Tab-separated table of C-alpha atoms in Angstrom:
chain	number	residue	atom	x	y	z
E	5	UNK	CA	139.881	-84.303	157.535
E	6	UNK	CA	137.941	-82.538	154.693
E	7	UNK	CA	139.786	-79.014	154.245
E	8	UNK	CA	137.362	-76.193	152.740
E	9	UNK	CA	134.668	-77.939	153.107
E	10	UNK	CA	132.266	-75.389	153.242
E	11	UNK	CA	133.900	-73.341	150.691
E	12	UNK	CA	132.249	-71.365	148.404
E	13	UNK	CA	133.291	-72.480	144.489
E	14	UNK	CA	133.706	-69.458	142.236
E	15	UNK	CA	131.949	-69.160	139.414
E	16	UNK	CA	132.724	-68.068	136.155
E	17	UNK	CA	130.682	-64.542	135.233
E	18	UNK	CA	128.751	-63.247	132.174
E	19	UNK	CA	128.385	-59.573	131.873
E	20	UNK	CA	125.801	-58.392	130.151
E	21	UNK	CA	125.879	-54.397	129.106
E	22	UNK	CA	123.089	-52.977	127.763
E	23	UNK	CA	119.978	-50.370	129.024
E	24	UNK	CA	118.906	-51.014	132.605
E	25	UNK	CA	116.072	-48.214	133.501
E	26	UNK	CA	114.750	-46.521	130.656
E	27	UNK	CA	111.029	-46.402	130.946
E	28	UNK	CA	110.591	-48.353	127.722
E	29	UNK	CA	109.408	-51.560	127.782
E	30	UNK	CA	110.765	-52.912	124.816
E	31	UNK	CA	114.267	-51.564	126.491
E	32	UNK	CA	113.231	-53.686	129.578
E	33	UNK	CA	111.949	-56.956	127.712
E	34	UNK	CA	115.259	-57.107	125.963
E	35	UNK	CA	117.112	-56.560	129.044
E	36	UNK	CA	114.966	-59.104	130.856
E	37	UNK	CA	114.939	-61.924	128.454
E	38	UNK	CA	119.192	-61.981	127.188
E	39	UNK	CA	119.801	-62.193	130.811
E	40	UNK	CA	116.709	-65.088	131.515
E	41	UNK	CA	117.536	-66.572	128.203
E	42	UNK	CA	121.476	-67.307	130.326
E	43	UNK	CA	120.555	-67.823	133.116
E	44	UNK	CA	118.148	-70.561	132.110
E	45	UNK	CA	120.556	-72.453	129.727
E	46	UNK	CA	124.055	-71.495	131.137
E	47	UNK	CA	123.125	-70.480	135.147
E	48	UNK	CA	124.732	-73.689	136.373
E	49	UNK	CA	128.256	-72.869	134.998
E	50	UNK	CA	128.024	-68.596	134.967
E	51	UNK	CA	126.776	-66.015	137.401
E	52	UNK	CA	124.787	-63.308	135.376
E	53	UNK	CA	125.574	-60.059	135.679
E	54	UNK	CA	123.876	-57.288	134.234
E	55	UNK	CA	126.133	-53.606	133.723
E	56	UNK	CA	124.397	-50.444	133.713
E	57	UNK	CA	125.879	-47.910	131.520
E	58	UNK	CA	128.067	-44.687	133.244
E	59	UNK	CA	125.821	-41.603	133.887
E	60	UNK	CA	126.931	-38.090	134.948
E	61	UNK	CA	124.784	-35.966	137.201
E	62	UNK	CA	123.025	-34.186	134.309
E	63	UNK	CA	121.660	-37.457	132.566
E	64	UNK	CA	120.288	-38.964	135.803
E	65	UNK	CA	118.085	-35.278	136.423
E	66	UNK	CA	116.898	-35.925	133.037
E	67	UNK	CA	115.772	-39.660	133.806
E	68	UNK	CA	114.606	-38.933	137.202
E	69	UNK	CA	113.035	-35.168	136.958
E	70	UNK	CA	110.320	-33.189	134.697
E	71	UNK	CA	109.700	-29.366	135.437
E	72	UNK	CA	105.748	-30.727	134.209
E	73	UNK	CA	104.183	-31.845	137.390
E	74	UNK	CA	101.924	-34.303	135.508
E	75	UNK	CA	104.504	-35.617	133.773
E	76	UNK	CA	106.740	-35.777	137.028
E	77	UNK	CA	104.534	-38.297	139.092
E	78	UNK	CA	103.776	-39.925	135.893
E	79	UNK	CA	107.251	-40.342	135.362
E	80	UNK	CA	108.025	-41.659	139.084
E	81	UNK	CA	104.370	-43.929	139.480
E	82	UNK	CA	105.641	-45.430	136.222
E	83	UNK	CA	109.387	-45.817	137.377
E	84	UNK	CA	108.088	-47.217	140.654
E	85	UNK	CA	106.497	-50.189	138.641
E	86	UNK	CA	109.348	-50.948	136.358
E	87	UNK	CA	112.118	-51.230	139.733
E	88	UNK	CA	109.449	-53.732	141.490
E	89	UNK	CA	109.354	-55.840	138.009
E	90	UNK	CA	113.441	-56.274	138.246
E	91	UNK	CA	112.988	-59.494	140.513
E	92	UNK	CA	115.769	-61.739	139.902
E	93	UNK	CA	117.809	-59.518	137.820
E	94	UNK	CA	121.525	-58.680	139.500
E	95	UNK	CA	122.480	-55.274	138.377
E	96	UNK	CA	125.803	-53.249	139.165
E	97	UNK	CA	128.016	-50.571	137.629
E	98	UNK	CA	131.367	-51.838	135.765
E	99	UNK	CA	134.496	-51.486	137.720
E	100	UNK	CA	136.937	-52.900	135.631
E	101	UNK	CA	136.296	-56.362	137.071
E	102	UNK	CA	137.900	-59.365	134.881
E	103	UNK	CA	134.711	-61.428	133.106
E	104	UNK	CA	134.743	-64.371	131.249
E	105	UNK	CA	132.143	-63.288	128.404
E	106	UNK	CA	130.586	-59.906	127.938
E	107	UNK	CA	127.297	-59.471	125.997
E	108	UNK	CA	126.711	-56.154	124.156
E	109	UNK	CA	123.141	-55.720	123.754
E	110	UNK	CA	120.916	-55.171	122.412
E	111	UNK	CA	118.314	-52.576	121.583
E	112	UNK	CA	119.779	-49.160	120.151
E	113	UNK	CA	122.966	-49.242	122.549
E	114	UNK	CA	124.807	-48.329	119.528
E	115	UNK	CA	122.904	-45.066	118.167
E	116	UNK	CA	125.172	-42.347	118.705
E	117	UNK	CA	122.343	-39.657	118.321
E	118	UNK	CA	120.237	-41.016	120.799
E	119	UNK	CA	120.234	-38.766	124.100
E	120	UNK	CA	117.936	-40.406	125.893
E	121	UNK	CA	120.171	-42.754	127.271
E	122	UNK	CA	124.550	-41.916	127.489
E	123	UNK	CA	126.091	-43.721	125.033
E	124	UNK	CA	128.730	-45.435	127.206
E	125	UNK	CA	132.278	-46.931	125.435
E	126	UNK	CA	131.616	-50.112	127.283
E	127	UNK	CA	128.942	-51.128	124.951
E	128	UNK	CA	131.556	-51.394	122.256
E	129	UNK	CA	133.683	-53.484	124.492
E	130	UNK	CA	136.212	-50.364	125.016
E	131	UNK	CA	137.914	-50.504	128.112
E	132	UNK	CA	135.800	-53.940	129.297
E	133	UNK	CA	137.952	-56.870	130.265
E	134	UNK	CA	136.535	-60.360	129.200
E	135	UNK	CA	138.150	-63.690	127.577
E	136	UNK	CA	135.590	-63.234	124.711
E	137	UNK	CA	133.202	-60.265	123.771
E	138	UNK	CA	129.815	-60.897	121.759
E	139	UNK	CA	127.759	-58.534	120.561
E	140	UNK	CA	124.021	-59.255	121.037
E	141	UNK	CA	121.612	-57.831	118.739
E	142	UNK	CA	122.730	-54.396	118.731
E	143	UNK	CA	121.255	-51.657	117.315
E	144	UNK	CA	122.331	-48.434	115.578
E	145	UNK	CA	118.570	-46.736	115.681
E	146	UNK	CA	117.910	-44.041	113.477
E	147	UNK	CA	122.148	-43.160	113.935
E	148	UNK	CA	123.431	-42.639	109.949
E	149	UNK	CA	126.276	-44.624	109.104
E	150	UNK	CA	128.855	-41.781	108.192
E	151	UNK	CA	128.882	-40.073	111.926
E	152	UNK	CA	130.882	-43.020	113.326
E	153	UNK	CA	133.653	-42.132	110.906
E	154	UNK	CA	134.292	-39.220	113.688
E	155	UNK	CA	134.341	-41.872	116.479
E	156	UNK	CA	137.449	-44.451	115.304
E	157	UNK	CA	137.640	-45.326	118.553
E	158	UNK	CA	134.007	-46.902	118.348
E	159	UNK	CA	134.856	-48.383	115.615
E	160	UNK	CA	137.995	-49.849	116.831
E	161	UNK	CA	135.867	-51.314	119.928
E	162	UNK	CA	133.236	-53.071	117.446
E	163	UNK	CA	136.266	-54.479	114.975
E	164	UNK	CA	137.733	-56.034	118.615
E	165	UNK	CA	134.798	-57.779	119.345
E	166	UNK	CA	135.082	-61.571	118.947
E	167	UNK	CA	131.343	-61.959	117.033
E	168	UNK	CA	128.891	-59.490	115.693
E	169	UNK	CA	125.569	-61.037	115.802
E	170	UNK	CA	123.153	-58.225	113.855
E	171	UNK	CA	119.320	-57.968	114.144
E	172	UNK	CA	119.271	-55.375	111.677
E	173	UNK	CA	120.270	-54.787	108.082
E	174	UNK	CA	121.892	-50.950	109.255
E	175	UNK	CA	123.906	-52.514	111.927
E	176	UNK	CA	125.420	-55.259	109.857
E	177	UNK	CA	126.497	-52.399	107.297
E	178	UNK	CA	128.562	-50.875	110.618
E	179	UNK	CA	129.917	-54.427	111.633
E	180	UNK	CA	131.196	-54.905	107.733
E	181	UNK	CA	132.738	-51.265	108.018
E	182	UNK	CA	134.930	-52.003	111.096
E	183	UNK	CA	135.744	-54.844	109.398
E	184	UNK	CA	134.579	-57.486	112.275
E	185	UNK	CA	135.563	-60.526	110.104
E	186	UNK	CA	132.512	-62.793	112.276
E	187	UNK	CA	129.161	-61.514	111.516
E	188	UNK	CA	125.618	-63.078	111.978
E	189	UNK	CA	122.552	-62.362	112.084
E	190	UNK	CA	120.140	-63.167	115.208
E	191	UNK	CA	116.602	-62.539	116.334
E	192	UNK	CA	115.855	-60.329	119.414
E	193	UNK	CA	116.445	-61.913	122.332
E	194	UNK	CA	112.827	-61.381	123.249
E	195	UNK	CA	112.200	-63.857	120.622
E	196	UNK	CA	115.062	-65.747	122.053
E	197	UNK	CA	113.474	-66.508	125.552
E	198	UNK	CA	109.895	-68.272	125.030
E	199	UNK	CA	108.887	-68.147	128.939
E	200	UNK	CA	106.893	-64.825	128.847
E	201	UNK	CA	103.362	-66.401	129.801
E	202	UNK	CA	104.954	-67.398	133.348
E	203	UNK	CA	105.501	-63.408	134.189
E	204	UNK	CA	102.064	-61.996	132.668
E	205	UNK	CA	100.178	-60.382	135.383
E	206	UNK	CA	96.510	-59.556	134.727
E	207	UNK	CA	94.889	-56.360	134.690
E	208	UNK	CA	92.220	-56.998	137.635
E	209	UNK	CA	89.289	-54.120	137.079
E	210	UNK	CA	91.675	-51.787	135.288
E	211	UNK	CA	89.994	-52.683	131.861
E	212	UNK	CA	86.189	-53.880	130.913
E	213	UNK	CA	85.557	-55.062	127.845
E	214	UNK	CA	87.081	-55.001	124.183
E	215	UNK	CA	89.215	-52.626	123.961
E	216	UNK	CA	92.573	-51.195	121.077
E	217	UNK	CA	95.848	-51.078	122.197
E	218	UNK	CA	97.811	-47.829	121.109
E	219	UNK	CA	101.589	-48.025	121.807
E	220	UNK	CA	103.727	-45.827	120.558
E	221	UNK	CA	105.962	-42.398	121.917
E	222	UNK	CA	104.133	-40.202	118.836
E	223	UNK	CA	100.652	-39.075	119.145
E	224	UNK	CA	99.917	-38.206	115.414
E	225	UNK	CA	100.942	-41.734	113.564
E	226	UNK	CA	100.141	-41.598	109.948
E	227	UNK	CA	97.192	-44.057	110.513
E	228	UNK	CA	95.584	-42.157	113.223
E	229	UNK	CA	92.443	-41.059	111.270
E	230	UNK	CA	91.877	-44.978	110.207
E	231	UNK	CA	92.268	-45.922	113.831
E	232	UNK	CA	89.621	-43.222	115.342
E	233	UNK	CA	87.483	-44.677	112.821
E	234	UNK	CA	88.086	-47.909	113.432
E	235	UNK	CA	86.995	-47.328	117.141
E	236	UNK	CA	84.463	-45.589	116.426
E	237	UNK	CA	82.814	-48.143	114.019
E	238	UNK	CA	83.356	-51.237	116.588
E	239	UNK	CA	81.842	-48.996	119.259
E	240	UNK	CA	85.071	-49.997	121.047
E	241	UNK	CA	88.050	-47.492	122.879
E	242	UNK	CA	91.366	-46.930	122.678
E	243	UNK	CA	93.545	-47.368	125.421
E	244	UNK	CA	97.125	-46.630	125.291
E	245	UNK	CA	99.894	-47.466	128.269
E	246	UNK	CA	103.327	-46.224	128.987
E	247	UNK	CA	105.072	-42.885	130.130
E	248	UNK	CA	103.657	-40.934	126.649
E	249	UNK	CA	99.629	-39.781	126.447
E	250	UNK	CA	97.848	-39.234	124.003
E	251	UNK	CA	94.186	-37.063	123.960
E	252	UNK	CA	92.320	-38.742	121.958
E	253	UNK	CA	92.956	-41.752	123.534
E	254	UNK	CA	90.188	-42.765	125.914
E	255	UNK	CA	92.393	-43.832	128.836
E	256	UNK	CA	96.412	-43.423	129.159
E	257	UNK	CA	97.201	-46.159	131.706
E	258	UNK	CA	100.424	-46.640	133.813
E	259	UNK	CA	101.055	-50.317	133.852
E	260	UNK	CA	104.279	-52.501	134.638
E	261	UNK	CA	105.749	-54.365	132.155
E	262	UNK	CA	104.225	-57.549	133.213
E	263	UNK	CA	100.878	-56.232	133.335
E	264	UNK	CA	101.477	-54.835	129.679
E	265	UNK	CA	102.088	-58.203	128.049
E	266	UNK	CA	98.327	-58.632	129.200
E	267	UNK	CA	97.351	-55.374	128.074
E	268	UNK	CA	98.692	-57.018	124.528
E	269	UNK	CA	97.452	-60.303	124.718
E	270	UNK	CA	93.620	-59.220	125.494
E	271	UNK	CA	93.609	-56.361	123.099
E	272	UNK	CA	91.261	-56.976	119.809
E	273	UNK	CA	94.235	-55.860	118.067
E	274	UNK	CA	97.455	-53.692	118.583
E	275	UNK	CA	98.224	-50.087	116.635
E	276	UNK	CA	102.017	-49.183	117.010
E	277	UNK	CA	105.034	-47.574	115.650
E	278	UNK	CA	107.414	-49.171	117.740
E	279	UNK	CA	109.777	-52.149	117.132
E	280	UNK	CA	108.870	-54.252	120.283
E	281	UNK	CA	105.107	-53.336	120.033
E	282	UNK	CA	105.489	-54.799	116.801
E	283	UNK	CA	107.232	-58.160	118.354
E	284	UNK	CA	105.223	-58.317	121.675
E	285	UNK	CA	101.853	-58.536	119.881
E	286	UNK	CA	103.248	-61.429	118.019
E	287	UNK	CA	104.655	-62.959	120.768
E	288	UNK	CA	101.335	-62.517	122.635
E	289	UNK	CA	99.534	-63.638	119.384
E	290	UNK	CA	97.540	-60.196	119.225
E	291	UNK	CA	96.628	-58.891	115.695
E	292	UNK	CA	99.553	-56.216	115.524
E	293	UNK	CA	99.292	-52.985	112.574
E	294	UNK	CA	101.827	-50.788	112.490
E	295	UNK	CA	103.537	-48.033	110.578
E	296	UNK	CA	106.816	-48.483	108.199
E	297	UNK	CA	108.374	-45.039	108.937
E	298	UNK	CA	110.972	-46.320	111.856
E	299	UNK	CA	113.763	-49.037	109.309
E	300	UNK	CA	113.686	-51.371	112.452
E	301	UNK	CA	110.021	-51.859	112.450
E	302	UNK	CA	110.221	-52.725	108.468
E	303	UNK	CA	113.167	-54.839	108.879
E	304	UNK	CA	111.159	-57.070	111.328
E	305	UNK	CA	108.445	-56.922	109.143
E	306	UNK	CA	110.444	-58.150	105.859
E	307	UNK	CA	111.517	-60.739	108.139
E	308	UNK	CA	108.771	-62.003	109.248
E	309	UNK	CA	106.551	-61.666	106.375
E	310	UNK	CA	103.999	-59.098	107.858
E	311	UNK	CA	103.554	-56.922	105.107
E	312	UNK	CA	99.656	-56.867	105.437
E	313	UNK	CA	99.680	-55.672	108.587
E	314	UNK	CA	102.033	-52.516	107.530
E	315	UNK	CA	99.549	-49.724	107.454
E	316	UNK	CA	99.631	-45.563	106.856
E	317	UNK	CA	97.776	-42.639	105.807
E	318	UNK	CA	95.808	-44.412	102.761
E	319	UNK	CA	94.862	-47.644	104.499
E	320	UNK	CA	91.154	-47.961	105.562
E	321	UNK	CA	89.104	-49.135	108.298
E	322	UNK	CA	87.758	-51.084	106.078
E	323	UNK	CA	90.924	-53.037	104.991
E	324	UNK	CA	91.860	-52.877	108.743
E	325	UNK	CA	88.512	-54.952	109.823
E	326	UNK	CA	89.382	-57.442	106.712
E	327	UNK	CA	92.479	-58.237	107.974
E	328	UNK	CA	91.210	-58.683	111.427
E	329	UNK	CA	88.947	-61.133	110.178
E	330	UNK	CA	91.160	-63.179	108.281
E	331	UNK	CA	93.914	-62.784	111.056
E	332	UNK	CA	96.130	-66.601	111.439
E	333	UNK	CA	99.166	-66.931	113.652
E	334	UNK	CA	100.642	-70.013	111.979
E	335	UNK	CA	102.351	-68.556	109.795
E	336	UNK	CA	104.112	-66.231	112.109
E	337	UNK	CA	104.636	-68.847	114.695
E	338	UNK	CA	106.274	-71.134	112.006
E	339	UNK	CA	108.949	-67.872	111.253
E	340	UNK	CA	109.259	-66.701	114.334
E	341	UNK	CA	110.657	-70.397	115.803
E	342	UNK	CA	112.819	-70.896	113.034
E	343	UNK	CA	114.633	-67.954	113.793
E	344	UNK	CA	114.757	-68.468	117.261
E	345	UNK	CA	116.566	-71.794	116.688
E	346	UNK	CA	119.364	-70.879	113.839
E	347	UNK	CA	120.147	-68.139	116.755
E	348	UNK	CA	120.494	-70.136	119.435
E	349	UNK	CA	122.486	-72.416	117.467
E	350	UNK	CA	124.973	-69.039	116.498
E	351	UNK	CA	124.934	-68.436	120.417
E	352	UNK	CA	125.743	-71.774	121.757
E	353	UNK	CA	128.162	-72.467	118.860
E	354	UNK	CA	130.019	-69.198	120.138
E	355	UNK	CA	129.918	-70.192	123.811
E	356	UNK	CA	131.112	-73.346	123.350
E	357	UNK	CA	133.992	-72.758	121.140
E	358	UNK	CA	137.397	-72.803	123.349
């Protein structure tokens, strides 16, 4: 006789910690796609787990509440889209549980100054038991360098982690100071999952005809004067989307984050300051210009060789429409898959290694 037969075989577990619910969807693509990106190549041998970070009672009023009323069901219309675009993604708290790996990452887990979000321990591996700990494409933000010298415990946490892998010049300057003897550099993982066409969801009546994309949480960028003029000379609007609006835009839609990869993709062209505007639109193969100010924006941009499409206060309409015109994605398409295959070499070297 067959003893256990119907018994359930355990599976080894991936923990992934990183930023869950901000209402940010370049926080929720990179969410999404590290934890599609595993489950796709490693979802026969690991269950997926994603950890939100530790929140006291203030921060969750803060992510949940706005004394503006506007702002409030703005806030909770937009949240309400974001939850119903978290199908197939298992998310928990951390108690302590034993894991085999744990991903760190990525996005700005890592800035210290950042309030919108608490900046939990566990995302530098402190007090998180796994058999191996990777960071993935973490980010420091806009956090300088010399405030983690009054965190050593942070910095303790990063040196203990069994592979850095940087997407970000800043970051890899913190890995070197801990000391973390294996450093590499990686793209973001939303480069590193290439399925995003299967989740678009298109924007039935919301939009008629050619229209610019605005992304961005600012609403005076430095090229803002070229890009009213720029819509005003096509004869064309602006339409921006996410929780931030803007005045002079000519709509301020609330869309999920599905249905803004096809706000991106059918756009004439893309104006941001943001790091994953800047990557969406050239993962949705949308003429993207954007401003320098924010190092992880120009970082891409070095990377990628985009340098024409960095624009400020001195760039024209004129040079704007030029550029349009001349726009070619092979190039960028040629970049953009070399890097995602030297990093998905670095991961699967570091997952397979005993």
């Amino acid at each position: 006789k067959i003893q256990n037969f119907n018994k359930k075989i355990k599976m080894k577990k991936i923990g992934i910690f990183t930023l869950t619910d901000a209402l940010n969807y370049g926080a929720f693509y990179q969410m999404f796609a590290l934890q599609q990106y595993l489950k796709k190549k490693y979802g026969n041998e690991f269950e997926i787990v994603v950890y939100s970070p530790r929140e006291n009672f203030k921060e969750k009023l803060i992510k949940y509440f706005s004394f503006n009323l506007k702002r409030f069901v703005r806030k909770t219309e937009l949240r309400y889209k974001f939850n119903k675009s978290m199908y197939g993604i298992n998310v928990k708290s951390y108690r302590g549980e034993d894991l085999d790996i744990a991903f760190f990452g990525s996005d700005e887990i890592w800035n210290i100054e950042n309030k919108s979000f608490p900046n939990d321990p566990n995302f530098f591996g402190i007090s998180v038991n796994a058999n191996k700990k990777i960071a993935y494409a973490p980010s420091i933000g806009y956090a300088k360098l010399d405030l983690f010298e009054f965190h050593p415990e942070l910095m303790e946490g990063i040196k203990g982690l069994d592979a850095v892998l940087f997407r970000d010049e800043a970051t890899k300057k913190l890995a070197e100071k801990s000391e973390n003897l294996n450093i590499s550099r990686v793209i973001d993982p939303t480069i590193l999952y290439d399925k995003w066409d299967d989740h678009k969801i298109q924007l039935k009546n919301k939009i008629r005809g050619p229209y610019i994309a605005y992304y961005s949480y600012i609403s005076n960028p430095v090229f803002l004067d070229s890009l009213l003029k720029l819509s005003q000379e096509k004869n064309i609007p602006i339409i921006s989307a996410g929780y931030n609006t803007h005045s002079w835009a000519d709509e301020n839609l609330i869309l999920s984050p599905w249905e803004f990869l096809s706000f991106i993709q059918n756009a004439e062209c893309v104006f941001t300051t943001t790091f994953h505007g800047t990557i969406m639109s050239t993962l949705m193969k949308t003429p993207v210009f954007f401003s320098g100010s924010s190092f992880k924006v120009k970082d891409f941009s070095n990377l990628m060789s985009l340098h024409k499409f960095k624009i400020d206060e001195k760039t024209t309409s004129n040079y704007i429409t030029k550029t349009l015109s001349s726009f070619g994605n092979n190039e960028i398409l040629e970049r953009k898959n070399e890097l995602r295959s030297s990093s998905r070499e670095i991961l699967s070297s570091l997952l397979n290694k005993k």
